[in-house]
Every structure is written in C-alpha cells, then in structure tokens.
Coordinates of C-alpha atoms and ligand atoms in Angstrom, one line a residue:
M1 CA -25.0 5.9 6.8
S2 CA -26.1 2.6 5.0
A3 CA -24.2 1.2 2.2
T4 CA -27.0 2.3 -0.1
E5 CA -27.1 5.9 1.3
A6 CA -23.2 5.9 1.0
L7 CA -23.4 5.1 -2.6
V8 CA -25.8 7.9 -3.3
A9 CA -23.7 10.5 -1.3
Y10 CA -20.7 9.6 -3.3
E11 CA -21.9 10.0 -6.7
G12 CA -19.2 9.4 -9.4
L13 CA -17.3 7.1 -7.1
A14 CA -18.5 4.0 -9.1
D15 CA -17.8 5.5 -12.6
R16 CA -14.2 6.7 -11.3
L17 CA -13.5 3.1 -9.8
H18 CA -14.5 1.5 -13.1
L19 CA -12.5 3.9 -15.2
V20 CA -9.3 3.1 -13.2
Q21 CA -10.3 -0.6 -13.3
A22 CA -10.4 -0.3 -17.2
G23 CA -7.1 1.7 -17.1
I24 CA -5.5 -1.2 -15.3
A25 CA -6.6 -3.5 -17.8
D26 CA -5.5 -1.6 -20.6
A27 CA -2.0 -1.3 -19.0
C28 CA -2.1 -4.9 -18.2
K29 CA -3.0 -5.8 -21.9
S30 CA 0.1 -3.6 -23.2
A31 CA 2.5 -5.1 -20.8
G32 CA 1.4 -8.6 -21.9
R33 CA 0.2 -9.2 -18.2
D34 CA -2.8 -10.7 -16.9
V35 CA -4.9 -8.6 -14.8
S36 CA -5.3 -11.2 -12.1
E37 CA -1.4 -10.4 -11.2
T38 CA -2.6 -7.2 -9.7
T39 CA -4.3 -6.2 -6.6
L40 CA -6.0 -2.9 -6.6
I41 CA -5.7 -1.2 -3.3
V42 CA -7.9 1.9 -3.0
V43 CA -6.1 4.6 -0.9
T44 CA -8.7 6.3 1.3
K45 CA -6.7 8.4 3.5
F46 CA -8.6 11.5 4.8
H47 CA -11.8 10.3 3.5
P48 CA -14.6 9.1 5.9
A49 CA -15.5 5.5 6.9
S50 CA -18.7 6.0 4.7
L51 CA -16.7 6.4 1.5
V52 CA -15.0 3.1 2.3
R53 CA -18.3 1.5 3.0
A54 CA -19.4 2.7 -0.6
L55 CA -16.3 1.2 -2.2
A56 CA -17.0 -2.1 -0.5
E57 CA -20.4 -1.9 -1.7
L58 CA -18.9 -1.7 -5.1
G59 CA -16.8 -4.7 -4.7
V60 CA -13.6 -3.2 -3.5
T61 CA -11.7 -5.6 -1.1
D62 CA -8.4 -3.8 -0.5
V63 CA -8.0 -0.2 1.0
G64 CA -5.0 1.6 1.9
E65 CA -4.3 4.0 4.7
N66 CA -1.3 6.2 5.8
R67 CA -1.8 7.4 9.3
H68 CA -2.3 4.9 12.1
Q69 CA -4.9 6.6 14.3
E70 CA -7.0 7.1 11.4
A71 CA -6.7 3.7 9.8
Q72 CA -7.3 2.3 13.4
Q73 CA -10.4 4.3 13.8
K74 CA -12.0 3.4 10.5
S75 CA -11.1 -0.3 10.4
G76 CA -12.8 -0.6 13.8
E77 CA -15.9 1.5 12.6
L78 CA -16.1 -1.0 9.5
A79 CA -15.3 -4.1 11.2
D80 CA -18.5 -5.7 9.8
L81 CA -17.1 -5.4 6.4
D82 CA -14.7 -8.0 5.1
L83 CA -11.9 -5.7 4.1
N84 CA -8.2 -6.1 3.9
W85 CA -6.6 -3.0 5.3
H86 CA -2.9 -2.1 4.0
Y87 CA -0.8 0.3 6.1
I88 CA 1.1 2.2 3.4
G89 CA 2.6 5.3 5.5
Q90 CA 5.5 5.8 7.8
L91 CA 5.0 3.9 10.9
Q92 CA 6.3 4.8 14.4
T93 CA 8.1 1.7 16.2
K94 CA 5.9 2.2 19.2
K95 CA 2.8 2.0 17.0
A96 CA 3.8 -1.1 15.0
R97 CA 2.0 -3.7 17.2
Q98 CA -1.1 -1.7 17.0
A99 CA -1.1 -1.3 13.4
A100 CA -0.4 -5.2 13.0
Q101 CA -3.9 -5.7 14.9
Y102 CA -6.0 -4.1 12.0
A103 CA -3.5 -4.5 9.1
S104 CA -3.4 -7.5 6.8
A105 CA -0.2 -6.0 5.4
I106 CA 2.3 -3.3 6.2
H107 CA 3.9 -1.8 3.1
S108 CA 6.5 0.4 4.8
I109 CA 8.8 -1.7 6.6
D110 CA 12.0 0.3 6.2
R111 CA 14.3 -0.3 9.3
A112 CA 15.4 -3.1 11.7
R113 CA 13.4 -1.6 14.4
L114 CA 10.3 -1.7 12.8
V115 CA 11.0 -5.5 12.4
E116 CA 12.3 -5.9 15.9
A117 CA 8.9 -4.2 17.1
L118 CA 6.6 -6.7 15.1
A119 CA 8.6 -9.8 16.0
P120 CA 6.4 -10.3 19.1
I121 CA 3.0 -10.2 17.4
D122 CA 0.6 -13.0 17.8
S123 CA -0.3 -13.8 14.4
R124 CA 1.4 -13.8 10.7
L125 CA 1.7 -10.5 9.1
D126 CA 2.5 -9.9 5.5
V127 CA 5.0 -7.0 5.1
F128 CA 6.7 -5.1 2.0
L129 CA 10.3 -3.6 2.4
Q130 CA 10.0 -0.1 1.4
I131 CA 12.8 1.3 -0.6
N132 CA 13.6 4.9 -1.0
L133 CA 14.0 5.8 -4.7
T134 CA 15.3 9.2 -4.1
D135 CA 18.7 10.5 -2.5
D136 CA 16.9 12.2 0.2
P137 CA 17.3 10.1 3.2
G138 CA 14.3 12.1 4.8
R139 CA 12.0 10.3 2.7
G140 CA 10.3 7.2 3.7
G141 CA 12.0 3.7 2.7
A142 CA 15.3 2.1 3.2
A143 CA 18.3 3.0 1.3
P144 CA 19.2 0.5 -1.5
T145 CA 22.2 -0.6 0.4
E146 CA 20.1 -1.8 3.3
I147 CA 18.0 -4.1 1.1
E148 CA 19.8 -7.4 1.8
P149 CA 20.3 -6.8 5.5
L150 CA 16.6 -6.0 6.1
A151 CA 15.1 -8.5 3.8
E152 CA 17.3 -11.3 5.7
Q153 CA 15.9 -9.9 9.0
I154 CA 12.5 -10.0 7.8
L155 CA 12.9 -13.7 6.3
A156 CA 14.3 -14.7 9.8
T157 CA 11.3 -13.2 11.8
E158 CA 8.7 -16.0 12.1
T159 CA 5.9 -13.7 12.4
L160 CA 6.5 -11.8 9.3
T161 CA 5.9 -13.1 5.6
L162 CA 7.8 -10.9 3.3
R163 CA 5.7 -10.3 0.2
G164 CA 8.2 -8.2 -1.6
V165 CA 9.2 -4.6 -2.2
M166 CA 7.5 -1.2 -2.1
A167 CA 8.2 2.2 -3.5
V168 CA 6.7 5.8 -4.2
A169 CA 8.3 7.3 -7.5
P170 CA 10.0 10.4 -6.9
L171 CA 8.2 13.5 -8.3
E172 CA 11.5 14.9 -9.9
E173 CA 12.2 11.8 -12.2
A174 CA 10.1 10.0 -14.9
P175 CA 8.3 7.2 -13.3
E176 CA 9.5 4.7 -15.8
A177 CA 13.2 5.1 -14.8
A178 CA 12.3 4.9 -11.1
F179 CA 10.2 1.9 -11.3
A180 CA 12.9 0.0 -13.6
R181 CA 15.3 0.6 -10.5
L182 CA 12.5 -0.7 -8.2
A183 CA 12.4 -3.7 -10.5
G184 CA 16.0 -4.5 -10.0
Y185 CA 15.8 -4.2 -6.2
S186 CA 12.9 -6.6 -6.5
E187 CA 15.1 -9.1 -8.2
R188 CA 17.8 -8.8 -5.3
V189 CA 15.1 -9.5 -2.9
R190 CA 13.8 -12.6 -4.9
A191 CA 17.4 -13.8 -4.9
L192 CA 17.0 -14.2 -1.1
D193 CA 13.5 -15.4 -1.3
P194 CA 11.8 -16.4 -4.6
A195 CA 8.4 -16.2 -3.0
A196 CA 9.0 -12.6 -2.1
S197 CA 8.0 -11.4 -5.6
A198 CA 5.3 -8.8 -5.1
I199 CA 5.9 -5.1 -6.1
S200 CA 3.8 -2.5 -4.5
A201 CA 4.1 0.5 -6.7
G202 CA 1.7 2.8 -9.0
M203 CA -0.4 5.7 -7.8
T204 CA -2.9 7.9 -9.5
H205 CA -0.6 9.4 -12.1
D206 CA 1.9 6.6 -12.7
Y207 CA 0.2 3.4 -12.2
A208 CA 0.6 2.4 -16.1
A209 CA 4.3 2.9 -15.8
A210 CA 4.2 0.8 -12.6
I211 CA 2.4 -2.1 -14.3
A212 CA 4.7 -1.9 -17.2
A213 CA 7.6 -2.4 -14.7
G214 CA 5.9 -5.3 -13.0
A215 CA 3.9 -3.7 -10.2
T216 CA 1.5 -6.3 -8.5
H217 CA 0.1 -4.2 -5.6
L218 CA -1.4 -0.9 -7.0
R219 CA -2.0 1.9 -4.5
I220 CA -4.4 4.1 -6.2
G221 CA -6.2 7.0 -4.2
S222 CA -7.5 10.4 -5.9
A223 CA -8.3 8.9 -9.3
I224 CA -11.0 6.9 -7.6
T225 CA -11.9 8.7 -4.5
G226 CA -11.9 12.4 -5.9
N227 CA -9.7 15.0 -4.2
R228 CA -8.8 14.3 -0.6
P229 CA -11.1 16.4 1.6
D230 CA -8.1 17.7 3.6
A231 CA -4.9 17.0 1.6
R232 CA -2.0 17.5 3.5
Ligands
PLP1 C1 -1.6 8.7 -0.9 C2 -0.9 7.7 -1.4 C3 -1.1 6.9 -2.5 C4 -2.2 7.4 -3.3 O1 -2.0 8.5 -4.0 P1 -2.8 9.0 -5.1 O2 -1.9 10.0 -6.0 O3 -3.9 9.7 -4.4 O4 -3.3 7.8 -6.0 C5 -0.2 5.7 -2.7 N1 0.8 5.5 -1.9 C6 1.0 6.0 -0.8 C7 2.3 5.7 -0.1 C8 0.4 7.2 -0.5 O5 0.7 7.9 0.7

C-alpha cells in the first residue's frame, strides 16, 4: 500500500490526530507549558504497518509498540521511513538486545537484569525507568523503593542514556493522584542526574492530567488510531 492509498484506507485518521494535537495544545496552555516540551508518541500496537505509514505521511515521527515481535516486524517493513520507534511494553531479558536494534528508546526498564542485558549493545540507547504506580507487583514497573539503585545502575551503564521515568496510571485511582506521585519519583531521579528529566506518561483517557503533572512523552493510541483491531 502506498502512503496515499494508506491515507484513503484510514479515513478519519487525520481528523483524530489533529483533534489529539489540539487537545495536547490546550492542556499545555492550561498548565502554562509550551507544546514544544512534549513529544507525541502514537501507539500503533495491533495495527498494521500500513496505518503507521499513513501516520508518517501525516507528519508523525514517533510511534510506540508494546510487543517485541510485532515491533520488530513493522519497523523492518517500514525501514524506508525515518521513524523513532519507542518500545513501551514489558520486555523479556533475552529479547532486550534485539529490541535495541530497532528502538530509539525503551520505556520499560524495570529491573537490574534488563540493564545488564542491554549493557553490551553497540550503540547508545535512550531508556526510561518504568515505575509501578500500583501495589500489585505483577504489573510492569519497578517498585518505588528500587528507583535509586536502578537509576544508579543505568547511569553507570555506558551504552544507556537515562531520559527519565515512565508509568501507566492505575485504573482504580484518579490519574491526578497517580501522576503527582510520579512527579515525585521523577524528582528523585533528577536528584541523581538532572538531565534525566523526562516523564513518559499520559494515554488516551488521561493525557491532559499527565501534561498538568509535567509529562514530556505522551503515549497515545486509540484516540488517534481508533479501536485496536484485536485488543487484548
Ligand atoms: C497501549 C498503551 C498505551 C496507549 O493506550 P491508549 O489508551 O490506546 O491511548 C500507552 N502506554 C502503554 C504502555 C500501552 O501499552
């Protein structure tokens, strides 16, 4: 499918993208922030490569994926495009080095073994320390008590650049409260490295609250792509 065919096939995509971009601009204005402080990552998981191509045609530069095999395949298929691929899902230690080959950033660094697995890569990789905002250790993300040791380990790893923190707001809590905690965790990381100031937070239903709490990297999917074809 050519880029033009893809745009025709995904009718409504441009409108939804522009609506979200306007929503981001509004939220930034309310928060007294400049839109240029934010990066919109369009989450394209479960959608075909042709939809990502249509997004690129619309000017999108950053896309997010949460399954390694799917991300690897799509990024390979779209290697002719100059896209930044953000890996935002749970990552198996044994797949980490493969993910580093296509990803410009990995947002889901949540344990020491993952950092160790990424240490021997050939080039530098941007990473975010994912923090679990729930009490359920089964969810992705490091526990808040692990923030300093994990951040120190990343900072001591030459191949990794610590950009900041990442989290998903729990469903069972107001996002404002969850993102306020995240802002506090971000301060703890910045105390170790002032440059690690990014906050990856904010999805379709809570991006305005995330922007109000200082989010810099917004991971927005369904509001732009429409419903996922095979949501799991
Ligand atoms: C799917 C996903 C998103 C985007 O979710 P939407 O509600 O569709 O905007 C953001 N972050 C992560 C980690 C995801 O898995």
